[in-house]
N, CA and C of each residue as an Amber inpcrd file, in Angstrom:
protein
   246
   1.6540000  -6.7130000  26.6010000   0.6860000  -5.9000000  27.4410000
   1.1650000  -5.3850000  28.6310000   2.3010000  -5.9660000  29.2000000
   2.9930000  -5.4810000  30.5870000   3.6470000  -4.1760000  30.5370000
   4.0960000  -4.2060000  29.0740000   4.7800000  -2.8310000  28.8290000
   3.9460000  -1.6910000  28.7220000   2.7570000  -1.9180000  28.0610000
   1.7710000  -0.8540000  28.2260000   1.3690000  -0.4470000  29.3800000
   0.9510000  -1.3960000  30.3030000   0.5500000  -1.0630000  31.6200000
   1.6070000  -0.4360000  32.4770000   2.9080000  -0.6710000  32.4160000
   3.8710000  -0.1040000  32.9950000   3.8660000   1.3740000  32.4820000
   3.9160000   1.5720000  31.2260000   4.0710000   2.9990000  30.6870000
   2.8170000   3.7550000  31.1940000   1.6300000   3.2270000  31.2950000
   0.4450000   3.9670000  31.7380000   0.6540000   4.2820000  33.1230000
   1.1660000   3.3720000  33.9790000   1.3860000   3.5820000  35.3350000
   2.3090000   4.8850000  35.6630000   3.5080000   4.8520000  34.7670000
   4.3350000   5.9890000  34.9310000   3.5410000   7.3750000  34.5580000
   2.8890000   7.3820000  33.4300000   2.1390000   8.5650000  32.8400000
   1.2770000   8.7840000  34.1890000   0.5830000   7.9530000  34.7910000
  -0.3000000   8.3900000  35.7920000   0.3880000   8.8660000  36.9880000
   1.6420000   8.4630000  37.2140000   2.4150000   8.9450000  38.3720000
   2.7720000  10.2820000  38.1100000   3.4080000  10.5500000  36.8810000
   3.7960000  11.7830000  36.6220000   2.8190000  12.9170000  36.4990000
   1.6010000  12.6140000  35.7910000   0.5250000  13.4390000  35.7300000
  -0.1560000  13.8020000  37.0270000   0.0480000  12.8010000  37.7460000
  -0.6060000  13.0770000  39.3250000   0.1580000  14.2310000  40.0250000
   1.5240000  13.9020000  40.1100000   2.3720000  14.9890000  40.5550000
   2.2280000  16.4420000  40.0070000   2.3340000  16.3130000  38.7030000
   2.0610000  17.7120000  37.8320000   0.7760000  18.3750000  38.2590000
  -0.3250000  17.6940000  38.1130000  -1.4640000  18.1640000  38.4350000
  -1.6910000  18.8830000  39.9450000  -1.0680000  17.9940000  40.8470000
  -1.0780000  18.5440000  42.1830000  -0.4950000  20.0510000  42.3520000
   0.7850000  20.0400000  41.5560000   1.4780000  21.3360000  41.4930000
   0.8100000  22.3330000  40.6700000   0.1560000  22.0360000  39.5660000
  -0.5820000  23.1350000  38.7950000  -1.7560000  23.4650000  39.4980000
  -2.4330000  22.8660000  40.1410000  -3.4960000  23.2100000  41.0050000
  -3.3310000  24.0720000  41.9680000  -2.0590000  23.8620000  42.6900000
  -1.7410000  24.7790000  43.6190000  -1.1840000  26.3000000  43.1230000
  -0.8480000  26.1210000  41.9860000  -0.2840000  27.3160000  41.4510000
  -1.4340000  28.3790000  40.9580000  -2.6860000  27.8370000  40.9070000
  -3.7530000  28.6680000  40.6320000  -4.1770000  29.5800000  41.5930000
  -4.4360000  30.8900000  41.3140000  -4.7620000  32.0000000  42.0770000
  -6.1570000  31.4470000  42.8070000  -6.1850000  31.8070000  44.1560000
  -7.4870000  31.6020000  45.0230000  -8.6520000  32.4790000  44.4730000
  -9.5540000  32.0650000  44.5000000 -10.8540000  32.8980000  44.0100000
 -11.5000000  33.4030000  45.2370000 -11.2000000  33.1480000  46.4840000
 -11.8770000  33.7320000  47.7070000 -12.9540000  32.9010000  48.1060000
 -12.9850000  32.8360000  49.4530000 -14.2990000  32.1070000  50.1300000
 -13.9860000  30.7410000  50.3540000 -12.8600000  30.1550000  50.0390000
 -12.5650000  28.7260000  50.1610000 -11.4010000  28.2750000  51.1250000
 -10.8670000  27.3120000  50.9700000  -9.7620000  27.0440000  51.8710000
  -8.5690000  27.9280000  51.4940000  -8.3720000  28.5870000  50.3440000
  -7.2300000  29.3710000  50.1010000  -7.2940000  30.5970000  50.9660000
  -8.5810000  31.0000000  51.5320000  -8.5490000  32.3480000  52.3580000
  -8.0210000  31.7430000  53.8600000  -8.4670000  30.4960000  54.1860000
  -7.9150000  30.0670000  55.3370000  -6.4690000  30.0400000  55.6800000
  -5.7180000  29.7630000  54.5640000  -4.2590000  29.7270000  54.7010000
  -3.7010000  30.7670000  54.1450000  -4.3970000  31.9280000  53.9540000
  -3.4950000  33.3420000  53.6410000  -3.7180000  33.6830000  52.1210000
  -4.5480000  32.9040000  51.6000000  -4.6220000  33.1400000  50.0970000
  -5.6460000  34.3180000  49.9030000  -6.2880000  34.8720000  50.7560000
  -7.3920000  35.7280000  50.7220000  -6.8020000  37.0770000  50.4020000
  -5.5720000  37.3050000  50.7280000  -4.7930000  38.5740000  50.8030000
  -4.7150000  39.0620000  49.4210000  -5.0890000  40.2950000  49.0890000
  -4.8310000  40.7710000  47.5540000  -3.3620000  41.1990000  47.6340000
  -2.6740000  40.7980000  46.4280000  -1.5570000  41.1660000  46.1310000
  -1.2280000  41.3550000  44.7380000  -0.2490000  42.2960000  44.3720000
  -0.1120000  42.6860000  43.0950000   0.9820000  41.7500000  42.3520000
   1.2830000  40.5870000  43.0980000   2.2660000  39.6190000  42.6990000
   1.7490000  38.5930000  41.7650000   0.2680000  38.7160000  41.6110000
  -0.4230000  37.6360000  41.0470000   0.0050000  37.3480000  39.4100000
  -0.4170000  36.3470000  39.0970000  -0.1130000  36.3430000  37.4080000
  -1.0010000  37.1220000  36.4970000  -0.4240000  37.2550000  35.5430000
  -1.2680000  38.0810000  34.5500000  -2.5650000  37.3780000  33.9110000
  -3.3450000  37.8670000  33.2190000  -4.4580000  37.2420000  32.4570000
  -4.0750000  36.0720000  31.5150000  -2.9990000  36.5610000  30.8220000
  -2.5570000  35.5390000  29.8720000  -1.8560000  34.3490000  30.5060000
  -1.2560000  34.4630000  31.2650000  -0.4560000  33.2410000  32.1210000
  -1.4590000  32.5550000  32.8350000  -2.5090000  33.1530000  33.4090000
  -3.5020000  32.4010000  34.0770000  -4.3200000  31.3840000  32.9530000
  -4.5820000  32.0190000  31.8550000  -5.4150000  31.3190000  30.7780000
  -4.4240000  30.1930000  30.3890000  -3.1550000  30.3500000  30.3140000
  -2.2910000  29.2510000  29.6650000  -2.2620000  28.2760000  30.7960000
  -2.1720000  28.7760000  32.0220000  -2.1390000  27.7210000  33.1840000
  -3.3730000  26.7330000  33.2320000  -4.4990000  27.5060000  32.9150000
  -5.8470000  26.5760000  33.1280000  -5.8200000  25.5260000  31.8590000
  -5.2780000  26.0690000  30.7450000  -5.2820000  25.2050000  29.5170000
  -4.3670000  24.0600000  29.8100000  -3.0820000  24.3490000  30.2250000
  -2.1300000  23.2960000  30.5660000  -2.8330000  22.1690000  31.4570000
  -3.5250000  22.9050000  32.6250000  -4.1340000  21.8200000  33.7510000
  -5.3660000  21.1680000  32.9400000  -5.9900000  21.7020000  32.1400000
  -7.0680000  20.8400000  31.5980000  -6.6080000  19.9260000  30.6240000
  -5.5060000  20.0030000  29.9460000  -4.8550000  18.9830000  29.1390000
  -4.2690000  17.8550000  29.9550000  -3.6160000  18.4060000  30.9800000
  -2.9970000  17.4220000  31.8880000  -3.9560000  16.5470000  32.6610000
  -5.1870000  17.1160000  33.1200000  -6.2590000  16.2160000  33.5020000
  -6.9020000  15.3860000  32.7880000  -7.0780000  15.7360000  31.3550000
  -7.5830000  14.7610000  30.3530000  -6.6090000  13.6810000  30.1730000
  -5.3060000  13.9980000  30.2630000  -4.2560000  12.7370000  29.9910000
  -4.3950000  12.0040000  31.1400000  -4.5250000  12.3730000  32.4960000
  -4.4800000  11.7440000  33.6700000  -5.9590000  10.8500000  33.6800000
  -6.8320000  11.3330000  33.3050000  -8.2920000  10.5040000  33.2690000
  -8.0870000   9.3220000  32.2930000  -7.5580000   9.8790000  31.1180000
  -7.4110000   8.7600000  29.9890000  -6.4970000   7.6870000  30.4470000
  -5.6740000   7.9140000  31.0560000  -4.5430000   6.8780000  31.7230000
  -5.1870000   6.1460000  32.8200000  -6.0630000   6.7110000  33.6050000
  -6.8770000   6.0270000  34.5670000  -7.8470000   4.9770000  33.9260000
  -8.5080000   5.4900000  32.9250000  -9.6440000   4.5940000  32.0780000
  -8.9500000   3.3620000  31.6860000  -7.6740000   3.7830000  30.8710000
  -6.9510000   2.5130000  30.0940000  -6.6030000   1.6520000  31.0370000
  -6.0090000   2.0420000  32.1680000  -5.4530000   0.9980000  33.1670000
  -6.6410000   0.2640000  33.6340000  -7.8330000   0.8970000  33.9390000
  -8.8900000   0.0660000  34.3180000  -9.3450000  -0.9460000  33.2940000
  -9.4570000  -0.6240000  32.0830000  -9.8450000  -1.5180000  30.9310000
  -8.8620000  -2.6200000  30.7660000  -7.4980000  -2.1630000  30.9330000
  -6.6010000  -3.2890000  30.8800000  -6.6980000  -4.3300000  32.1590000
  -6.8650000  -3.7570000  33.3370000  -7.0890000  -4.6950000  34.4350000
  -8.2030000  -5.4260000  34.3470000  -9.4660000  -4.8660000  33.7840000
 -10.7100000  -5.6430000  33.5840000 -10.5530000  -6.7310000  32.6300000
  -9.9360000  -6.5980000  31.5930000  -9.8110000  -7.5850000  30.4660000
  -8.6130000  -8.4980000  30.4280000  -7.8240000  -8.1720000  31.5230000
  -6.3840000  -8.9200000  31.5180000  -6.8060000 -10.4900000  32.0500000
  -7.8310000 -10.5820000  33.0040000  -8.1320000 -11.9720000  33.2850000
  -8.8370000 -12.8270000  32.4650000  -9.3450000 -12.3330000  31.3110000
 -10.2580000 -12.9430000  30.3230000  -9.4130000 -13.8850000  29.4490000
């Protein structure tokens, strides 16, 4: 059981870092914190529609993986003492 817990902790760490990077790669929609830090400036260097959709899909899959590992670690921790 300790091996599974270790693997889940590694997956959680990697997905946390990747999620942070992927969320920062998204285009700012305006009106939020992205405007405060200069994200509100229009630029022609933005990603294309296809690249943005693929980035969204990859972010969602990674978020689901992160959520699943958190739930699995919680269940392991809860039932480990029984």
